[in-house]
mmCIF file of C-alpha atoms in Angstrom:
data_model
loop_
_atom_site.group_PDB
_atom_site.id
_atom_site.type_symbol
_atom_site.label_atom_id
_atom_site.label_comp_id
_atom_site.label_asym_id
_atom_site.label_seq_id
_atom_site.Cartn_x
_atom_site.Cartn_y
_atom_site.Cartn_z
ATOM 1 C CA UNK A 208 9.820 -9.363 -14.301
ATOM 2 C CA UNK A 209 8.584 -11.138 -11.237
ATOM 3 C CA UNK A 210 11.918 -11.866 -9.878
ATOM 4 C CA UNK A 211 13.639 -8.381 -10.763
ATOM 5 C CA UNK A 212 15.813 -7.070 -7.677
ATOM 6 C CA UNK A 213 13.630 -5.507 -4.517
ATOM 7 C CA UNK A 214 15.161 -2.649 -5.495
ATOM 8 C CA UNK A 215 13.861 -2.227 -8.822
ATOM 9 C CA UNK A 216 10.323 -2.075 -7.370
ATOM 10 C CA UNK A 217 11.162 0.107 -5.143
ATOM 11 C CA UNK A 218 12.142 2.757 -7.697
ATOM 12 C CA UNK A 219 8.797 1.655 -9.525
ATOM 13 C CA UNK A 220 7.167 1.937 -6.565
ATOM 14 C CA UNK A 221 8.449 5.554 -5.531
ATOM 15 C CA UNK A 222 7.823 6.766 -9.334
ATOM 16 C CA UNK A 223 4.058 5.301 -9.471
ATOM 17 C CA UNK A 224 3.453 7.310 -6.132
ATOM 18 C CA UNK A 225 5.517 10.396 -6.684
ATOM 19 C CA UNK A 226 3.358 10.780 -9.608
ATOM 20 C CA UNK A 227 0.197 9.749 -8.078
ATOM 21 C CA UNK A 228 0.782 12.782 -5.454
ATOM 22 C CA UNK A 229 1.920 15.297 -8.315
ATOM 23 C CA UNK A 230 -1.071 14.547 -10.847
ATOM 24 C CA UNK A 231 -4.185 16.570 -10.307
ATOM 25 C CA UNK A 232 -5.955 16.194 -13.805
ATOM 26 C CA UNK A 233 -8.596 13.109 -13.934
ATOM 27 C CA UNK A 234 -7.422 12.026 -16.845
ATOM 28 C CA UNK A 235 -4.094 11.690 -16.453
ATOM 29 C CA UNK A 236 -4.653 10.138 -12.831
ATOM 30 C CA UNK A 237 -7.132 7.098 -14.635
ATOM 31 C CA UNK A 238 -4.004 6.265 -16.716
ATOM 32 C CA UNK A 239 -1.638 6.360 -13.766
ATOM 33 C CA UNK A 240 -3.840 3.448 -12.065
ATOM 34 C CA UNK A 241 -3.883 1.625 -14.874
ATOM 35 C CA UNK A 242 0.005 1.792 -15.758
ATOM 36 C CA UNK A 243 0.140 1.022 -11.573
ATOM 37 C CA UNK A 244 -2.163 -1.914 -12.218
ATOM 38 C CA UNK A 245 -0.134 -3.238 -15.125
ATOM 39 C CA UNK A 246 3.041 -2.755 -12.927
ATOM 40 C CA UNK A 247 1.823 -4.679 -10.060
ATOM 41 C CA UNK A 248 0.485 -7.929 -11.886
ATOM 42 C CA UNK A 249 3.891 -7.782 -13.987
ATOM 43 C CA UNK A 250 5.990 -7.637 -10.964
ATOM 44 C CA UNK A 251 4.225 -10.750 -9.381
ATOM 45 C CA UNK A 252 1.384 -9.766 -7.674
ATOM 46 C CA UNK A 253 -1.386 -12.387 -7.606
ATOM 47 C CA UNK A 254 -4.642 -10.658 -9.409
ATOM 48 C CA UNK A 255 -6.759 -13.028 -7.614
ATOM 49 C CA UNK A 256 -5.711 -11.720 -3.895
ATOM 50 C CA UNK A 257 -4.987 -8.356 -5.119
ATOM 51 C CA UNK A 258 -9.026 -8.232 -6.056
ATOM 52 C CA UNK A 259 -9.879 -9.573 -2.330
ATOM 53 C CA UNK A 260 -7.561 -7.244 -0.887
ATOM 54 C CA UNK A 261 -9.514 -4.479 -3.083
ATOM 55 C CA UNK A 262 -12.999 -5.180 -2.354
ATOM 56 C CA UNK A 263 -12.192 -4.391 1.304
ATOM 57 C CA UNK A 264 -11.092 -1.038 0.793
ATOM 58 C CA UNK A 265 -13.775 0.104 -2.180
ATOM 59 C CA UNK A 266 -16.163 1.255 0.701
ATOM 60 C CA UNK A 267 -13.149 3.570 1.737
ATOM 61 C CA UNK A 268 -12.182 4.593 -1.469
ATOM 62 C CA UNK A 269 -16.213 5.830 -2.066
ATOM 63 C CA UNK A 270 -16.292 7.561 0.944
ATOM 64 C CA UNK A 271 -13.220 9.776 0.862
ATOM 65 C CA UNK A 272 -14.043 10.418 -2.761
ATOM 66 C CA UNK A 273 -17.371 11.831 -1.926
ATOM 67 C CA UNK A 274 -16.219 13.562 0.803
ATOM 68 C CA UNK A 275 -14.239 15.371 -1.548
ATOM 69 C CA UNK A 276 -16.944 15.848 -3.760
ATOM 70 C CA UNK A 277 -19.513 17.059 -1.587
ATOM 71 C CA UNK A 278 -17.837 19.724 0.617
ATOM 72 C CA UNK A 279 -15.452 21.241 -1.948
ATOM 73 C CA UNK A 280 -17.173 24.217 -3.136
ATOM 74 C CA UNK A 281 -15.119 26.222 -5.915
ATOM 75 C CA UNK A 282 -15.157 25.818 -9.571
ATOM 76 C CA UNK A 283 -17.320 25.150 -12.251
ATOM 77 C CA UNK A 284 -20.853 23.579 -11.106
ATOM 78 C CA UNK A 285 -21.246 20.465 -12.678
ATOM 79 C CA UNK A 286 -24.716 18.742 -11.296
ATOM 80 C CA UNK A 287 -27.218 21.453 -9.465
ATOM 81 C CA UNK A 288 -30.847 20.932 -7.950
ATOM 82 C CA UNK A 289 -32.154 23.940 -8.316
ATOM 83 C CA UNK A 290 -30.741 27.049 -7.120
ATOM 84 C CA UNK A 291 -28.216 24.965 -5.176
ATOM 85 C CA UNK A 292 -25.240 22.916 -6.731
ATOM 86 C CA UNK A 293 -24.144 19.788 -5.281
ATOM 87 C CA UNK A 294 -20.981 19.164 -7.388
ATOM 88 C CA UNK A 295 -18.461 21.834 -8.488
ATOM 89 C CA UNK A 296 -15.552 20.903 -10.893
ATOM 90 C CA UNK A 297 -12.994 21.293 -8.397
ATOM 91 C CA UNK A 298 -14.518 18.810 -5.973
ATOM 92 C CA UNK A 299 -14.865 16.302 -8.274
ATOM 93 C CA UNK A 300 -11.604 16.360 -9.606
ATOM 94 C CA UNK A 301 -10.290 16.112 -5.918
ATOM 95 C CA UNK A 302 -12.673 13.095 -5.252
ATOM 96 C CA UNK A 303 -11.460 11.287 -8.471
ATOM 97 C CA UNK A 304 -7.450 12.182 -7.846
ATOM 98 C CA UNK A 305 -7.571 10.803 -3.845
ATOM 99 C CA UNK A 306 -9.853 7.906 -4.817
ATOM 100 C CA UNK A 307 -6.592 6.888 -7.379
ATOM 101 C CA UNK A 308 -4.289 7.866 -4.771
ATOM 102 C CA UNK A 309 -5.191 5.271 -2.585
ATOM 103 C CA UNK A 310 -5.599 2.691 -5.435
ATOM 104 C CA UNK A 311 -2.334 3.676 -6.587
ATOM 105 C CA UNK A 312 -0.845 2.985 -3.037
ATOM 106 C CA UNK A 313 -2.502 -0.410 -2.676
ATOM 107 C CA UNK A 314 -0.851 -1.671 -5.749
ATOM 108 C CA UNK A 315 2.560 -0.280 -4.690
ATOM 109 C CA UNK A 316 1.732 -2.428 -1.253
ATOM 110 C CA UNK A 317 0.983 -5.850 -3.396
ATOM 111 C CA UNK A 318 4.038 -5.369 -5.238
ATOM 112 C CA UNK A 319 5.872 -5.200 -2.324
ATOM 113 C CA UNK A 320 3.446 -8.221 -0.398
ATOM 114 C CA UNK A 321 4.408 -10.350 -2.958
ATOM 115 C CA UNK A 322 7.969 -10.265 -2.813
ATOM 116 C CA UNK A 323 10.182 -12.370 -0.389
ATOM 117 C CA UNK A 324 10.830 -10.065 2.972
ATOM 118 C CA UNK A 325 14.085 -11.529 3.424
ATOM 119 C CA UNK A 326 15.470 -9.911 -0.145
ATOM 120 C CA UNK A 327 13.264 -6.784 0.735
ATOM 121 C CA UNK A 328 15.742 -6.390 3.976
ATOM 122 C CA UNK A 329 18.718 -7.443 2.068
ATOM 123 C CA UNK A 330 17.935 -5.106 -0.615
ATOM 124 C CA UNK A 331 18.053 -1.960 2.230
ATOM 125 C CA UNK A 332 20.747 -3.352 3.436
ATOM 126 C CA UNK A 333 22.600 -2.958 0.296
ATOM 127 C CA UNK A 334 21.233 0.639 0.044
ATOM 128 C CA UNK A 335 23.040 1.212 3.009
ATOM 129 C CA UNK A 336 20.221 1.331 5.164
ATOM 130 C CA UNK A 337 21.532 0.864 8.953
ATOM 131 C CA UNK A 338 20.166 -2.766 9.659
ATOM 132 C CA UNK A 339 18.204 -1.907 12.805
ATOM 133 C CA UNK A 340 16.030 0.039 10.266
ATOM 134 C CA UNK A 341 15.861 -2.649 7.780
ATOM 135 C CA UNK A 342 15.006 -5.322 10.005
ATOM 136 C CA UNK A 343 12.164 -3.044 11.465
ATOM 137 C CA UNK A 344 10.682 -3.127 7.892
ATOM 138 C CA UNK A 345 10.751 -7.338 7.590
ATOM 139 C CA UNK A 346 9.280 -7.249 11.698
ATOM 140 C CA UNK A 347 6.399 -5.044 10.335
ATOM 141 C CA UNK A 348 6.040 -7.161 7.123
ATOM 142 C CA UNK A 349 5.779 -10.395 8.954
ATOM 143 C CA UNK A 350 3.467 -8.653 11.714
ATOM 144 C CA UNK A 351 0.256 -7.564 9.081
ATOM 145 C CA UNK A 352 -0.101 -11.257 7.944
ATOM 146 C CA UNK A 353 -0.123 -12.223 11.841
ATOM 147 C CA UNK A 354 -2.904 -9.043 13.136
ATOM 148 C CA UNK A 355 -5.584 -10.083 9.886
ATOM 149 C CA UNK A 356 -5.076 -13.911 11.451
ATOM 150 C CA UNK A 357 -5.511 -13.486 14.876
ATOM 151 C CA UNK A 358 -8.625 -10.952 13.656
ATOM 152 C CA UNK A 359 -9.921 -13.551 10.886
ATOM 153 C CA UNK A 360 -9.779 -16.263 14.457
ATOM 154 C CA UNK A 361 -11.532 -14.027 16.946
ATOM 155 C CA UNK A 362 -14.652 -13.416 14.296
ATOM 156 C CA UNK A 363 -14.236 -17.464 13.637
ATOM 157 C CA UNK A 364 -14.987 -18.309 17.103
ATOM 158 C CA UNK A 365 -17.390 -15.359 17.573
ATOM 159 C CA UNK A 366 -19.279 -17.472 14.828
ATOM 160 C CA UNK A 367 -18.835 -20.574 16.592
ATOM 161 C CA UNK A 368 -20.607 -19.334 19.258
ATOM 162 C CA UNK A 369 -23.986 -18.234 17.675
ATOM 163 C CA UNK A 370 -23.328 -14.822 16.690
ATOM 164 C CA UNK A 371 -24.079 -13.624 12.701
ATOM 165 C CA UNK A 372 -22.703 -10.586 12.375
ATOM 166 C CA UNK A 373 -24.962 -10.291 9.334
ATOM 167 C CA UNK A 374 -27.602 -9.982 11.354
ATOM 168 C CA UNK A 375 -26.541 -7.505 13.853
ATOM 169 C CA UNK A 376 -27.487 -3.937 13.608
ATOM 170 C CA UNK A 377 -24.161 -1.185 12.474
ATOM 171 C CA UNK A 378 -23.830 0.199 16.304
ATOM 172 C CA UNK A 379 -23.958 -3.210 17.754
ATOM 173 C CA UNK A 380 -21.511 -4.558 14.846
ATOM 174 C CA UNK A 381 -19.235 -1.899 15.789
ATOM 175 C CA UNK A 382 -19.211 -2.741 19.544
ATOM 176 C CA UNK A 383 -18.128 -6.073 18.782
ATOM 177 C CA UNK A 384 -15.655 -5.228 16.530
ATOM 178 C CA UNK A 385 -14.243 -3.124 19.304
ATOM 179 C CA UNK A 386 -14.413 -5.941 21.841
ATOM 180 C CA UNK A 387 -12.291 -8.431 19.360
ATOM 181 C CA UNK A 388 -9.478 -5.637 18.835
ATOM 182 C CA UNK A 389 -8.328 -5.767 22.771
ATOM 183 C CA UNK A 390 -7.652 -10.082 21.899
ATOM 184 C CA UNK A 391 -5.647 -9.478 18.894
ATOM 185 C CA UNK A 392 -3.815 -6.579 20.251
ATOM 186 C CA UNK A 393 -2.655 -8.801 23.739
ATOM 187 C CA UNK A 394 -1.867 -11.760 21.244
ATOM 188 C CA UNK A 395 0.247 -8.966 18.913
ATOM 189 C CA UNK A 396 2.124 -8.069 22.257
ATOM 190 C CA UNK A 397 2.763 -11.827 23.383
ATOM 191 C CA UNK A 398 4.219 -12.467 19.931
ATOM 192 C CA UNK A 399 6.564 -9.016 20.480
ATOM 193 C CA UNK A 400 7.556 -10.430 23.853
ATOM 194 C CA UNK A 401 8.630 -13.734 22.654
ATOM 195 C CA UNK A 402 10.716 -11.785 19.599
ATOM 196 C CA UNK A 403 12.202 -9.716 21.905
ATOM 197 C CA UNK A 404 13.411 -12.592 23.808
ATOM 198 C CA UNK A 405 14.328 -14.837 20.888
ATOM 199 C CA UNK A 406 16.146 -11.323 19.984
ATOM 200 C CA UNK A 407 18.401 -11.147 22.835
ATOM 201 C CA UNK A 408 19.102 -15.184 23.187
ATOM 202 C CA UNK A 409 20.562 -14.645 19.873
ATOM 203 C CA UNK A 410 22.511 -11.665 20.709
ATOM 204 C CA UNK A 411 20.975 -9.100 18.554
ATOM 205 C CA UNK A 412 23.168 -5.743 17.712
ATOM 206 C CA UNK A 413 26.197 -7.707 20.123
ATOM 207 C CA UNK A 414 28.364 -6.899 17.451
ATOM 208 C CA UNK A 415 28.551 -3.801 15.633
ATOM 209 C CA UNK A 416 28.231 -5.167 12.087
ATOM 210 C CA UNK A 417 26.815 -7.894 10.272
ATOM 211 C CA UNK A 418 27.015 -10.516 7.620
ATOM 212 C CA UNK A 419 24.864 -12.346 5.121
ATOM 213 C CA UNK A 420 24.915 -15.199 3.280
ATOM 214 C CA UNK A 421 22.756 -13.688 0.826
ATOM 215 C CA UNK A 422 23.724 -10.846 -1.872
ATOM 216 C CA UNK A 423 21.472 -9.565 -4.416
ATOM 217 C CA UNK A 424 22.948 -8.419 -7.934
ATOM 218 C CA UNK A 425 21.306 -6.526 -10.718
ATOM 219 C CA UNK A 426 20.317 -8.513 -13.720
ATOM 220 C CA UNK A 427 20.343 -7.229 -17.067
ATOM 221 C CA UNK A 428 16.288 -6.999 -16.717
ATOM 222 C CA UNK A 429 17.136 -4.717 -13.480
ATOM 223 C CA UNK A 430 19.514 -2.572 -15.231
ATOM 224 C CA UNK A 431 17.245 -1.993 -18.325
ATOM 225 C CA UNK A 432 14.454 -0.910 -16.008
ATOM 226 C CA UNK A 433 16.658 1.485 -13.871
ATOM 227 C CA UNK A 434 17.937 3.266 -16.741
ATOM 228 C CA UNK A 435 14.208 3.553 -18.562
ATOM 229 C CA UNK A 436 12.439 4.762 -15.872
ATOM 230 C CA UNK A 437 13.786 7.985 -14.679
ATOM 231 C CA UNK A 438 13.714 8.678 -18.635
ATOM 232 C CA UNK A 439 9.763 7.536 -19.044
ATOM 233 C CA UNK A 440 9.211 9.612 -15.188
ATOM 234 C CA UNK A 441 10.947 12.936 -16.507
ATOM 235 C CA UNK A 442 8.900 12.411 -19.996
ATOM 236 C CA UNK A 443 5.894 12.089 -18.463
ATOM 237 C CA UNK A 444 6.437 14.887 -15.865
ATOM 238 C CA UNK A 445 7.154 17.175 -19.244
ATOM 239 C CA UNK A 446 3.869 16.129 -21.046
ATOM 240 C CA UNK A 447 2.021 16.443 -18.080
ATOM 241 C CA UNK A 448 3.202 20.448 -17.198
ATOM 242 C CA UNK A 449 2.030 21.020 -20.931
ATOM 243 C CA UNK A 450 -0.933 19.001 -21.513
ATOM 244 C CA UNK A 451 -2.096 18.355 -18.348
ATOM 245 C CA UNK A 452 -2.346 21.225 -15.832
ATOM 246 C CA UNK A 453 -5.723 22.275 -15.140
#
């Protein structure tokens, strides 16, 4: 399944989420990030870098969980000190459900990272996406890779220069990180000039419609998947409004 059509994963991809925004019940959201999990490494997406992609955004994940958890105050108390309750029902369950929203989102994104942006363009092109828009989408997929290098090179040579930002206090760590953003952002807009002119030396939009040499088809993979899905989406929507309200 790693080389079924863009936009096969982009109906997986707008199932996984539509259902990641619907669920509300714990349960049910655990097994949506694992069915999202199995999706992803399926469709291609390398475990390894999907795990150091991850890691970065766990502290985030925590944080907007317990956020949740702490200042939601309705429902059943689940864990009190006391007279006072720290954790009602409802506040965990919204913790739990956001913390799999964003996991659910990050594997839709590697599925998507790992797939060639040239075929992801194409793809919306064939959808009948107007080609300005489409070509937006491959500028802002080639444009992440370049803002985490530029970063990953200003904290390089910060490093060069003596600095172990290990050993720096939070407030002072933040500072700097601040300092390094106003480098990568000038290098981001360099880059944007030099597209812009590359743009119009090739005389981008001169005519009002375009070719390619490329066109996707559906393989019989594709076609299997497009017709099973809506079928396993509406299934699962029924069990859910049975089973799974809370």
């Amino acid at each position: 399944m790693k080389s079924c059509d863009p936009r096969t994963k982009l109906l997986a991809i707008l199932l996984l989420t539509s259902l990641a925004i619907i669920f509300r019940n714990p349960l049910w959201m655990f097994g949506l990030a694992f069915a999202s999990l199995f999706f992803a490494l399926v469709m291609g997406t390398d475990f390894a870098a999907f795990l150091k992609r991850f890691r970065h955004f766990i502290t985030l994940l925590i944080g907007v969980a317990f956020v949740q958890v702490i200042f939601v105050r309705t429902g059943a108390p689940m864990l009190s000190v006391g007279d006072f309750t720290l954790v009602y029902s409802d506040g965990f369950n919204r913790g739990v459900a956001t913390g799999i929203r964003f996991f659910v989102i990050l594997c839709a994104a590697s599925i998507m990272a790992a797939e060639n942006h040239r075929r992801v363009t194409q793809s919306l092109l064939q959808m009948k996406v107007p080609y300005v828009f489409a070509f937006m989408m491959s500028i802002a997929f080639r444009f992440l890779p370049l803002f985490a290098t530029a970063f990953t090179e200003a904290i390089t040579a910060l490093q060069l220069r003596g600095i172990d930002l290990k050993e720096v206090p939070l407030g002072k760590k933040i500072r700097v990180f601040t300092y390094l953003l106003l480098p990568v952002i000038a290098e981001a807009i360099i880059k944007a000039q030099d597209l812009a002119i590359a743009m119009e030396a090739r005389g981008f939009r001169a005519l009002p419609r375009r070719t390619s040499l490329m066109r996707l088809q559906f393989k019989t993979t594709d076609i299997v998947i497009l017709v099973i899905l809506p079928f396993v989406f509406a299934a699962v929507l029924y069990y859910y409004n049975i089973y799974g309200g809370i």
